[in-house]
Short mmCIF file of C-alpha atoms in Angstrom, two decimals:
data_model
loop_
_atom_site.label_atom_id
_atom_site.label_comp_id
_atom_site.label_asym_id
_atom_site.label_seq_id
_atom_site.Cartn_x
_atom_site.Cartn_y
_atom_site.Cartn_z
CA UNK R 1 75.52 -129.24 -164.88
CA UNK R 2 77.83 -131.28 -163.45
CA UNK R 3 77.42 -130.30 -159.92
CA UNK R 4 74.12 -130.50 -159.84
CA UNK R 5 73.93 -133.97 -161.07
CA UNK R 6 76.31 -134.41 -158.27
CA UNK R 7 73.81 -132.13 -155.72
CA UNK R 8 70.99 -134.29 -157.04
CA UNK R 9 72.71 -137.66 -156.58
CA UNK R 10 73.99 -137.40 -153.24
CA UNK R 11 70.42 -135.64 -152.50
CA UNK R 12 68.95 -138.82 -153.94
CA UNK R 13 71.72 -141.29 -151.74
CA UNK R 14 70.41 -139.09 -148.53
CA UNK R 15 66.79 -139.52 -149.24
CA UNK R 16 67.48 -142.78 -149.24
CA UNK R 17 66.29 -144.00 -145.60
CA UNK R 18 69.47 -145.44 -143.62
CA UNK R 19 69.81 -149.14 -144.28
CA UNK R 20 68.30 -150.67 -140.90
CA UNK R 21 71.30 -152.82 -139.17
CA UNK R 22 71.12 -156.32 -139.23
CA UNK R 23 71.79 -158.68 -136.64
CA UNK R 24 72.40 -162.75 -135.59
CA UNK R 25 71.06 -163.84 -132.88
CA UNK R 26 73.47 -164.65 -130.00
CA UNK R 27 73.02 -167.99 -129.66
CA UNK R 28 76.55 -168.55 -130.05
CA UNK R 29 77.06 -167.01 -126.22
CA UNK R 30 73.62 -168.16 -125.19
CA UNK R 31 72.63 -164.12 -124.94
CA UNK R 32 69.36 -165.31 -126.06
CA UNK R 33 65.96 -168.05 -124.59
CA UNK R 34 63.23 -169.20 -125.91
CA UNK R 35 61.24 -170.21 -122.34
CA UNK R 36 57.92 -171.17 -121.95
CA UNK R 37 56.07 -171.49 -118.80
CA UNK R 38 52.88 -173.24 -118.52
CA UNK R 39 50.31 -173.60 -114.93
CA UNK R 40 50.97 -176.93 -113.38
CA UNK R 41 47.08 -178.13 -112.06
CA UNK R 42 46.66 -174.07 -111.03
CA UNK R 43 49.05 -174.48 -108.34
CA UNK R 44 51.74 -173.66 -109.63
CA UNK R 45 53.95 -172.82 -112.69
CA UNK R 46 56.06 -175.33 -115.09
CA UNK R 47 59.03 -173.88 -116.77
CA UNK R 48 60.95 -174.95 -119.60
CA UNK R 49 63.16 -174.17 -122.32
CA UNK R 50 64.15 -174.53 -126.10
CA UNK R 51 67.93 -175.19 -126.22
CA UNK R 52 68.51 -174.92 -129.85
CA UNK R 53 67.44 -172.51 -132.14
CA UNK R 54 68.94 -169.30 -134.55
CA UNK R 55 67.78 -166.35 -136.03
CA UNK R 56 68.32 -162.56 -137.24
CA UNK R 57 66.99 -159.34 -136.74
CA UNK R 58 67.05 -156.09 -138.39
CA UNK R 59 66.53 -153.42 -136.66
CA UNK R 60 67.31 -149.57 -136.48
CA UNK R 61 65.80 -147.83 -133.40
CA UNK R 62 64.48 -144.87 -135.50
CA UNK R 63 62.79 -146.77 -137.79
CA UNK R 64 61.18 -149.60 -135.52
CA UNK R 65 58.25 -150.32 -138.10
CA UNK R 66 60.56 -151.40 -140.13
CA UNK R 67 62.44 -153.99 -138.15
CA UNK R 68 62.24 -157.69 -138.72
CA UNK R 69 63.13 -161.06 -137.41
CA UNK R 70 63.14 -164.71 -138.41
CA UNK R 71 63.51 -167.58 -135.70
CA UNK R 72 63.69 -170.72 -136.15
CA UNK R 73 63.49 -173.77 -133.07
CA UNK R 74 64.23 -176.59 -132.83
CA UNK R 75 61.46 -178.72 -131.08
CA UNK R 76 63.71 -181.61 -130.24
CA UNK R 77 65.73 -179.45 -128.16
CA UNK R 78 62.87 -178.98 -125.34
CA UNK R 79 64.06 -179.54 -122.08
CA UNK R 80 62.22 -179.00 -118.96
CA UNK R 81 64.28 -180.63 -116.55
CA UNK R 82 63.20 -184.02 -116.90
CA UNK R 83 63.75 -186.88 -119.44
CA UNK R 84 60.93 -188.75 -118.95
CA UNK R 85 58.44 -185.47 -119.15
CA UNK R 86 60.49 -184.44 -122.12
CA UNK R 87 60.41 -187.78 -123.96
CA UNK R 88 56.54 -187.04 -123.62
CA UNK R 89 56.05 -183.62 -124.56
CA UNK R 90 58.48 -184.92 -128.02
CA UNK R 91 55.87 -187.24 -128.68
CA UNK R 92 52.85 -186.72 -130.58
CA UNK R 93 51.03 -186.51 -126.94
CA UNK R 94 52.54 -182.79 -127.62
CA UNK R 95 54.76 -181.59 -129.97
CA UNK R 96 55.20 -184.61 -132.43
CA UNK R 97 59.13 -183.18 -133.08
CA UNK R 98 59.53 -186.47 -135.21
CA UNK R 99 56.91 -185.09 -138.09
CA UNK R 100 57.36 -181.67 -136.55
CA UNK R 101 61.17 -180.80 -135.75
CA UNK R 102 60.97 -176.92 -136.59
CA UNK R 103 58.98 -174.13 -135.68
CA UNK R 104 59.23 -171.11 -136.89
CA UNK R 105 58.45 -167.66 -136.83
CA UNK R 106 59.05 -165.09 -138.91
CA UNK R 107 57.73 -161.44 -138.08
CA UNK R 108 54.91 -159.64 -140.36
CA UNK R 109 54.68 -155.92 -138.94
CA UNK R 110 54.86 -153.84 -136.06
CA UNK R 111 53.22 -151.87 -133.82
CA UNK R 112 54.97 -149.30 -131.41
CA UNK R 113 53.17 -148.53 -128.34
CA UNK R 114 54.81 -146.03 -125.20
CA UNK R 115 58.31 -146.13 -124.99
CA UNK R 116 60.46 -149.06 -125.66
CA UNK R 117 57.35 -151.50 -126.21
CA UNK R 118 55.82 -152.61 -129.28
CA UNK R 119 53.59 -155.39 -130.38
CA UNK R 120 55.50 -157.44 -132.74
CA UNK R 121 53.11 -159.60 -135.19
CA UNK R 122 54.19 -162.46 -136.75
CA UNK R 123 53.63 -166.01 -138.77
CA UNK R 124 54.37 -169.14 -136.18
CA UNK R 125 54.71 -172.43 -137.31
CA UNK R 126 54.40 -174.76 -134.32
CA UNK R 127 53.70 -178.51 -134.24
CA UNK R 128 52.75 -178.24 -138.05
CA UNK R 129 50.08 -175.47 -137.54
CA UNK R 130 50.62 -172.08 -138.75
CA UNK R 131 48.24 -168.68 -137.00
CA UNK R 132 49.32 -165.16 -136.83
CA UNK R 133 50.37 -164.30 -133.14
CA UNK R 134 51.28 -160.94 -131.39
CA UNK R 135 54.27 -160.96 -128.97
CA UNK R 136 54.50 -158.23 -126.66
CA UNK R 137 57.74 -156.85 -126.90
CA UNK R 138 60.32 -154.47 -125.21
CA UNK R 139 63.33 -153.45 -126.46
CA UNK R 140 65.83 -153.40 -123.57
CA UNK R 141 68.60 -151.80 -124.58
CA UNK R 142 71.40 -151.55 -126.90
CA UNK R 143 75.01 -150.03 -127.92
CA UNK R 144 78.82 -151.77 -127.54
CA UNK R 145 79.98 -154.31 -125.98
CA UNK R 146 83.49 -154.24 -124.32
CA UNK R 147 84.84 -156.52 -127.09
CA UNK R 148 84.14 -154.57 -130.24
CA UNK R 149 80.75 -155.51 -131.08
CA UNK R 150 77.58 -153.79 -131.17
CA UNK R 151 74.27 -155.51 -129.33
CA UNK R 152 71.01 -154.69 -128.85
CA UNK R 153 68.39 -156.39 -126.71
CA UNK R 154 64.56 -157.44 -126.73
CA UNK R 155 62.21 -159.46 -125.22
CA UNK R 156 58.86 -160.35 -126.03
CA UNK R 157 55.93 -162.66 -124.61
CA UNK R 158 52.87 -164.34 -126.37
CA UNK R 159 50.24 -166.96 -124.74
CA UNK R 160 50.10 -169.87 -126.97
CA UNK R 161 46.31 -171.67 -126.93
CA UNK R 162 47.43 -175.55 -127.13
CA UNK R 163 44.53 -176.39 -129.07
CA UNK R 164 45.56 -173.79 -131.23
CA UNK R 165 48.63 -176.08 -132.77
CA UNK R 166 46.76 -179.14 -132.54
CA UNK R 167 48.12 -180.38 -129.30
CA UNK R 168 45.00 -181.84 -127.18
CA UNK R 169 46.15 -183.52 -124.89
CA UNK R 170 44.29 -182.76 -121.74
CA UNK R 171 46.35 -180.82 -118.53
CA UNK R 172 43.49 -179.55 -117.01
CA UNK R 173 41.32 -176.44 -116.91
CA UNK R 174 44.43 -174.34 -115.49
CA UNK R 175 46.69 -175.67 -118.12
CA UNK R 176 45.15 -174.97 -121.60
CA UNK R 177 47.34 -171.87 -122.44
CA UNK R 178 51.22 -171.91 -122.06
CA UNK R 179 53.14 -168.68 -122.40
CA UNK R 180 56.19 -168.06 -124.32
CA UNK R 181 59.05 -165.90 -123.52
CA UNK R 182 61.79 -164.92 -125.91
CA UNK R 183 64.69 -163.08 -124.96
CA UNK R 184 66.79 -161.83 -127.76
CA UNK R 185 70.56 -160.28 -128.00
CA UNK R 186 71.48 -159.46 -131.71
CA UNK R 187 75.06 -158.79 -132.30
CA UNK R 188 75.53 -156.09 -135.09
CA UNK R 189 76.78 -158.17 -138.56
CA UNK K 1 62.93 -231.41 -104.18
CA UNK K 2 64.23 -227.33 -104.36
CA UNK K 3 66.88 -228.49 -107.36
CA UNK K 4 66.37 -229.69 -110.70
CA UNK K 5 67.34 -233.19 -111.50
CA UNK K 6 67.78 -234.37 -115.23
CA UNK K 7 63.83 -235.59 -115.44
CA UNK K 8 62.21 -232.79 -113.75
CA UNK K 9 61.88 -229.29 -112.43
CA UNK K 10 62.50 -228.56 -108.64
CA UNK K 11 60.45 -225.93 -106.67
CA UNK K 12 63.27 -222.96 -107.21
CA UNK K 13 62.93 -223.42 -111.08
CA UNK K 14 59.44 -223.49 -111.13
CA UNK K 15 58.57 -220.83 -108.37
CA UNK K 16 60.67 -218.65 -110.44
CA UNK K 17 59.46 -219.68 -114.29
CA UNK K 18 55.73 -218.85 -113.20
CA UNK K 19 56.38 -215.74 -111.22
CA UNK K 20 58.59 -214.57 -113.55
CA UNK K 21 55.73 -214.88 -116.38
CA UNK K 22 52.91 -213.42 -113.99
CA UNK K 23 55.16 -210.18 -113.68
CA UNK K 24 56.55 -209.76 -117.34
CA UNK K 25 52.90 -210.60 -118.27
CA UNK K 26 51.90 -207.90 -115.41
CA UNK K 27 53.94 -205.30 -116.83
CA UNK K 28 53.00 -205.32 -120.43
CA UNK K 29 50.25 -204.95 -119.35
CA UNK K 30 50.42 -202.06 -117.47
CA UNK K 31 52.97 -200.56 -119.58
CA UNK K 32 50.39 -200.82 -122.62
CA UNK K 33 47.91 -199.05 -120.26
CA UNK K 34 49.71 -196.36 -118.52
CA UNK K 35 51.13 -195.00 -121.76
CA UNK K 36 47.65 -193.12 -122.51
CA UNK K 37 46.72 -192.36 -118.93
CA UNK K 38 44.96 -189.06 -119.13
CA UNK K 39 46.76 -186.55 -116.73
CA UNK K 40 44.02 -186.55 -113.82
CA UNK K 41 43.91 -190.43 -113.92
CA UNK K 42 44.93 -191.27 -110.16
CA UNK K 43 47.30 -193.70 -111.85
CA UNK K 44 49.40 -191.50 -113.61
CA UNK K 45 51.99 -191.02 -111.12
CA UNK K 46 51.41 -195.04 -109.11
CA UNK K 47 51.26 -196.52 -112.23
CA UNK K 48 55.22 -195.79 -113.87
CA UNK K 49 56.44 -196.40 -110.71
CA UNK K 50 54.91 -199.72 -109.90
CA UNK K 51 55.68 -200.29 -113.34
CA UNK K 52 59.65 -199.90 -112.99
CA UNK K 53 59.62 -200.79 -109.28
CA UNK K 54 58.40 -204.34 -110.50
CA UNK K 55 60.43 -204.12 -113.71
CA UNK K 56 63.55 -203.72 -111.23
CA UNK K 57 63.15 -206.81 -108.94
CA UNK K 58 62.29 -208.88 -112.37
CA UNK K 59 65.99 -207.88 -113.82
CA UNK K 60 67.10 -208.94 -110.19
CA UNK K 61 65.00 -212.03 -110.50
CA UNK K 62 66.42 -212.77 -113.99
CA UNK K 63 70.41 -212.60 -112.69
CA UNK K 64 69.18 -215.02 -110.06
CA UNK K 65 67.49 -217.42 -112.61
CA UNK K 66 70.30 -217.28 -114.65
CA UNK K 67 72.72 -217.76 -111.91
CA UNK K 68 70.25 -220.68 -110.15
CA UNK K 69 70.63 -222.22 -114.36
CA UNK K 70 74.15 -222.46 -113.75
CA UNK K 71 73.94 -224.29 -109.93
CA UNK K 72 71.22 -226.73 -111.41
CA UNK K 73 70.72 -227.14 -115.22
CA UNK K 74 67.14 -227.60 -116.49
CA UNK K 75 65.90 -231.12 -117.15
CA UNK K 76 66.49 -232.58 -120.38
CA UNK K 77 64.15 -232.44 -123.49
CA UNK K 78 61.72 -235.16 -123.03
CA UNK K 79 62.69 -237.71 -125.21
CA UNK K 80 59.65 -238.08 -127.40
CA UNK K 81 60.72 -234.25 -128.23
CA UNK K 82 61.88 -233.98 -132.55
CA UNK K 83 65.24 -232.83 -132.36
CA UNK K 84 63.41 -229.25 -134.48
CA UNK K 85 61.45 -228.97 -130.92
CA UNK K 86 64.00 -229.17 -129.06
CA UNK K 87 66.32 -227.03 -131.31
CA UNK K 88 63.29 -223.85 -131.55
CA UNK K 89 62.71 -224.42 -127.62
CA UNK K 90 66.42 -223.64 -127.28
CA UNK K 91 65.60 -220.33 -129.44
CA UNK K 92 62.73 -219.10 -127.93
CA UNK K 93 64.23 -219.74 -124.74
CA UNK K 94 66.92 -217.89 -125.52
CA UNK K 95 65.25 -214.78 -127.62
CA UNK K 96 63.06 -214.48 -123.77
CA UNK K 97 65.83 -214.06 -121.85
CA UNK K 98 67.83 -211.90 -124.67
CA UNK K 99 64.21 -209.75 -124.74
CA UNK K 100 63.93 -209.25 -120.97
CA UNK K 101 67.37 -208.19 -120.85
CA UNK K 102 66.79 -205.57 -123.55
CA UNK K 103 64.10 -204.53 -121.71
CA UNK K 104 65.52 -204.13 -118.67
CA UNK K 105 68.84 -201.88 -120.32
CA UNK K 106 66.22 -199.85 -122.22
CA UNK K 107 63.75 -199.00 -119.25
CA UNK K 108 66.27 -197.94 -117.38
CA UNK K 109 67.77 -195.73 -120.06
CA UNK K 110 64.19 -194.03 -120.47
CA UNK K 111 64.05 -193.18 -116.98
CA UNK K 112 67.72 -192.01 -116.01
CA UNK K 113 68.86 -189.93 -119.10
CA UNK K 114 68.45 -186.98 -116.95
CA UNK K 115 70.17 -188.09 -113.94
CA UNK K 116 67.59 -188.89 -112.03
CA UNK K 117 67.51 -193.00 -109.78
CA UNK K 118 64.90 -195.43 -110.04
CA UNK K 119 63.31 -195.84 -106.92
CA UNK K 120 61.92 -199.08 -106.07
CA UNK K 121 59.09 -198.95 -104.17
CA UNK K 122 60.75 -196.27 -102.20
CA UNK K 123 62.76 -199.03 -100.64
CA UNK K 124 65.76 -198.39 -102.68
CA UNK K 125 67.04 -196.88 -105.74
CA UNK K 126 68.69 -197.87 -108.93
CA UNK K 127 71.15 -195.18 -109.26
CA UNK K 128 71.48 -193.15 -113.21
CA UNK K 129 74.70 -193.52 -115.07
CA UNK K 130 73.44 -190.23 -116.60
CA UNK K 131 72.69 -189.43 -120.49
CA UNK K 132 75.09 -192.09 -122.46
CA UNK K 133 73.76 -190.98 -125.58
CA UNK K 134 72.12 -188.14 -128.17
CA UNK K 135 68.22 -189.05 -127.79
CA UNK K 136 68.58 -191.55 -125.22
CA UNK K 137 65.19 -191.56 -124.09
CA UNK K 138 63.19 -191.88 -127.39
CA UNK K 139 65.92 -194.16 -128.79
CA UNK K 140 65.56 -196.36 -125.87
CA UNK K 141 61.33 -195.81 -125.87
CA UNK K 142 60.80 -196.92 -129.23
CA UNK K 143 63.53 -200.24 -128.30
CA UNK K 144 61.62 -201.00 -125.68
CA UNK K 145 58.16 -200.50 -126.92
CA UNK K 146 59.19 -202.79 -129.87
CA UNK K 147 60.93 -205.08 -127.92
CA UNK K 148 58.26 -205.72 -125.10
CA UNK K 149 55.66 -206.40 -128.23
CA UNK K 150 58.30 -208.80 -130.01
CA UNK K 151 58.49 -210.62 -126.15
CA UNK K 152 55.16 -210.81 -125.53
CA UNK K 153 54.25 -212.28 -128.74
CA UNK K 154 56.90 -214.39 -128.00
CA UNK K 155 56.18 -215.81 -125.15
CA UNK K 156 52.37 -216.04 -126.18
CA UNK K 157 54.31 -218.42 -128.71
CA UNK K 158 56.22 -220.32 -126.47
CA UNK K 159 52.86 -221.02 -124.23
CA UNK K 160 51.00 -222.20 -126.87
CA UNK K 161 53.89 -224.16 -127.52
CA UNK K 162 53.42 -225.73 -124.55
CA UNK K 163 49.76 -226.09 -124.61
CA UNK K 164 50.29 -228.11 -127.61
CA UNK K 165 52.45 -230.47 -126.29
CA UNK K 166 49.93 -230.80 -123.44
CA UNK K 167 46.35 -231.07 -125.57
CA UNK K 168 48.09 -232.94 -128.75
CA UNK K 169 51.05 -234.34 -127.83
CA UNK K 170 49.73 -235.45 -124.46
CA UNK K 171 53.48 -235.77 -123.04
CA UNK K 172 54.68 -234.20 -119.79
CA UNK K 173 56.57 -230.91 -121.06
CA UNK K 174 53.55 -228.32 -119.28
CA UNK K 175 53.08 -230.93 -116.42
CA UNK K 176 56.72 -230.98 -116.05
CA UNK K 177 56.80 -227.12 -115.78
CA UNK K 178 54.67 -227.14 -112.45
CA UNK K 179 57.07 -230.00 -111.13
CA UNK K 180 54.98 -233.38 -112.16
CA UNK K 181 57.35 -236.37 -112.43
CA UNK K 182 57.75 -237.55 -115.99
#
């Protein structure tokens, strides 16, 4: 009786689906951007960047559905290589970071497609507005790193609709849309 | 005749006191404007950079005016002036110069956070002491939006002022200003 309480226990503990690893996003070795990149008058492209921001992932590669992630930027940190153009796009011209310091996003399901990709959905709070979005993502890789740790790697990229989070200011007809590119390294907690 | 003497205002003074209000009234302007240029206006480049081109030469005017102050005082306070008159001119006087030179520290501190000169006029250029502080540029935007309203209420004051001593008062202090002889 006794061993089979024991059978049926550690039966039950291995039916129990592996506990997907969680990880913190390496901001603390900048292994990780949140770019965007947005058409300057159709001629060409404007690129910037979100310094600040943190987050966590879980994620175990056989059970991808099940991964998650949280990510939350700061909208004061923007920085596109130019104080006067980023004193405007803090303002409420753009993203208002005085009512609006945080955006977030935190991730609702996911859908594998071939491979490594997947289309990750998720909530996004952006200049006080929050909409469902779908980010595109690849995961690039993963295993040790030569000091201990264990990483693993994604990237993902959604096209934002500026209207969409209440910014209307005008750019042009080239410039309504600005795409976002995350690139994430988790380090194993 | 270039000089001030203790009754009244020589040309330097009073070249300088009227340019310096067409440009500081100039720029307000313009700065009021060119904050909601849409993005296709043809002005939305020209505009900021006549804008802090002009602002430039005014700080460089000011440092001269207040050098030139030194080399030949100001007349004195017409005597039919209260001593209160005399004692707010004094302020408001002072608060426009104080304001301009806010003005000047904070404009350039919007502009050069990132390292980047002032040109003026693409004659020369006001080189960046780089980012001094955390949120330089929208600290020093919201001083010098709040300043330049404070100055040009101010110096709306300080003309009306003026035109009340000329309609009411009927002395010489606006007459003065253009270089009349008491």
């Amino acid at each position: 009786m006794k061993k089979l309480l024991l059978a049926a226990s550690i039966t039950a503990m291995m039916a129990i689906p592996a506990q997907a690893a969680d990880y913190v996003i390496d901001t603390q070795g900048a292994h990780a951007f949140v770019q965007f990149k947005i058409s300057h008058l159709g001629y060409s492209w404007l690129h910037g960047r979100f310094n600040t921001f943190a987050g966590d992932f879980s994620y175990d590669a056989d059970k991808l559905t099940d991964a998650k992630i949280k990510l939350t930027i700061d909208t004061t940190s923007i920085d596109s290589n130019h104080a006067e153009r980023d004193k405007h796009l803090r303002s409420a011209d753009f993203l208002n970071v005085s009512k609006h310091p945080k955006a977030n996003f935190v991730s609702t399901k996911i859908v594998p497609k071939t491979g490594n990709e997947f289309d990750l959905y998720g909530i996004l709070t952006l200049n006080g507005v929050t909409k469902e979005v779908v980010i595109a993502a690849e995961k690039l890789g993963e295993g040790n790193d030569p000091w201990g740790g264990y990483r693993a790697g994604f990237a993902g990229t959604t096209t934002l609709t500026l209207k969409d989070f209440a910014i209307n200011t005008d750019l042009g007809p080239a410039s309504t849309t600005v795409q976002l590119d995350l690139v994430v390294e988790g380090i194993r907690k | 005749m270039l000089k001030n003497n203790s009754s009244q205002y020589g040309l330097v003074s009073v070249l300088m006191h009227w340019l310096m209000a067409l440009a500081i009234f100039a720029l307000f302007a313009v700065g009021f404007w060119m904050v909601d240029l849409n993005y296709y206006s043809e002005w939305y480049r020209t505009a900021p950079y006549w804008h802090k081109s002009v602002g430039i030469l005014l700080a460089a005017a000011l440092l001269l005016r207040l050098i030139w102050r030194r080399i030949s005082p100001p007349p004195l306070p017409l005597a039919t002036h209260h001593s209160w008159e005399k004692k707010l001119a004094r302020v408001v006087q002072f608060c426009l110069y104080l304001g301009l030179i806010i003005l000047f520290i904070s404009g350039y501190l919007i502009s050069t956070e990132d390292g980047r000169a002032i040109s003026v006029f693409d004659w020369f250029d006001v080189p960046s002491a780089g980012a001094l502080f955390a949120n330089q540029a929208d600290i020093a935007g919201v001083i010098h939006q709040y300043t330049a309203y404070s100055l040009i209420t101010l110096a709306v004051l300080h003309g009306l002022a003026a035109l009340k001593h000329h309609v009411i008062d009927k002395d010489h202090t606006l007459k003065r200003m253009f270089g009349h002889k008491p």
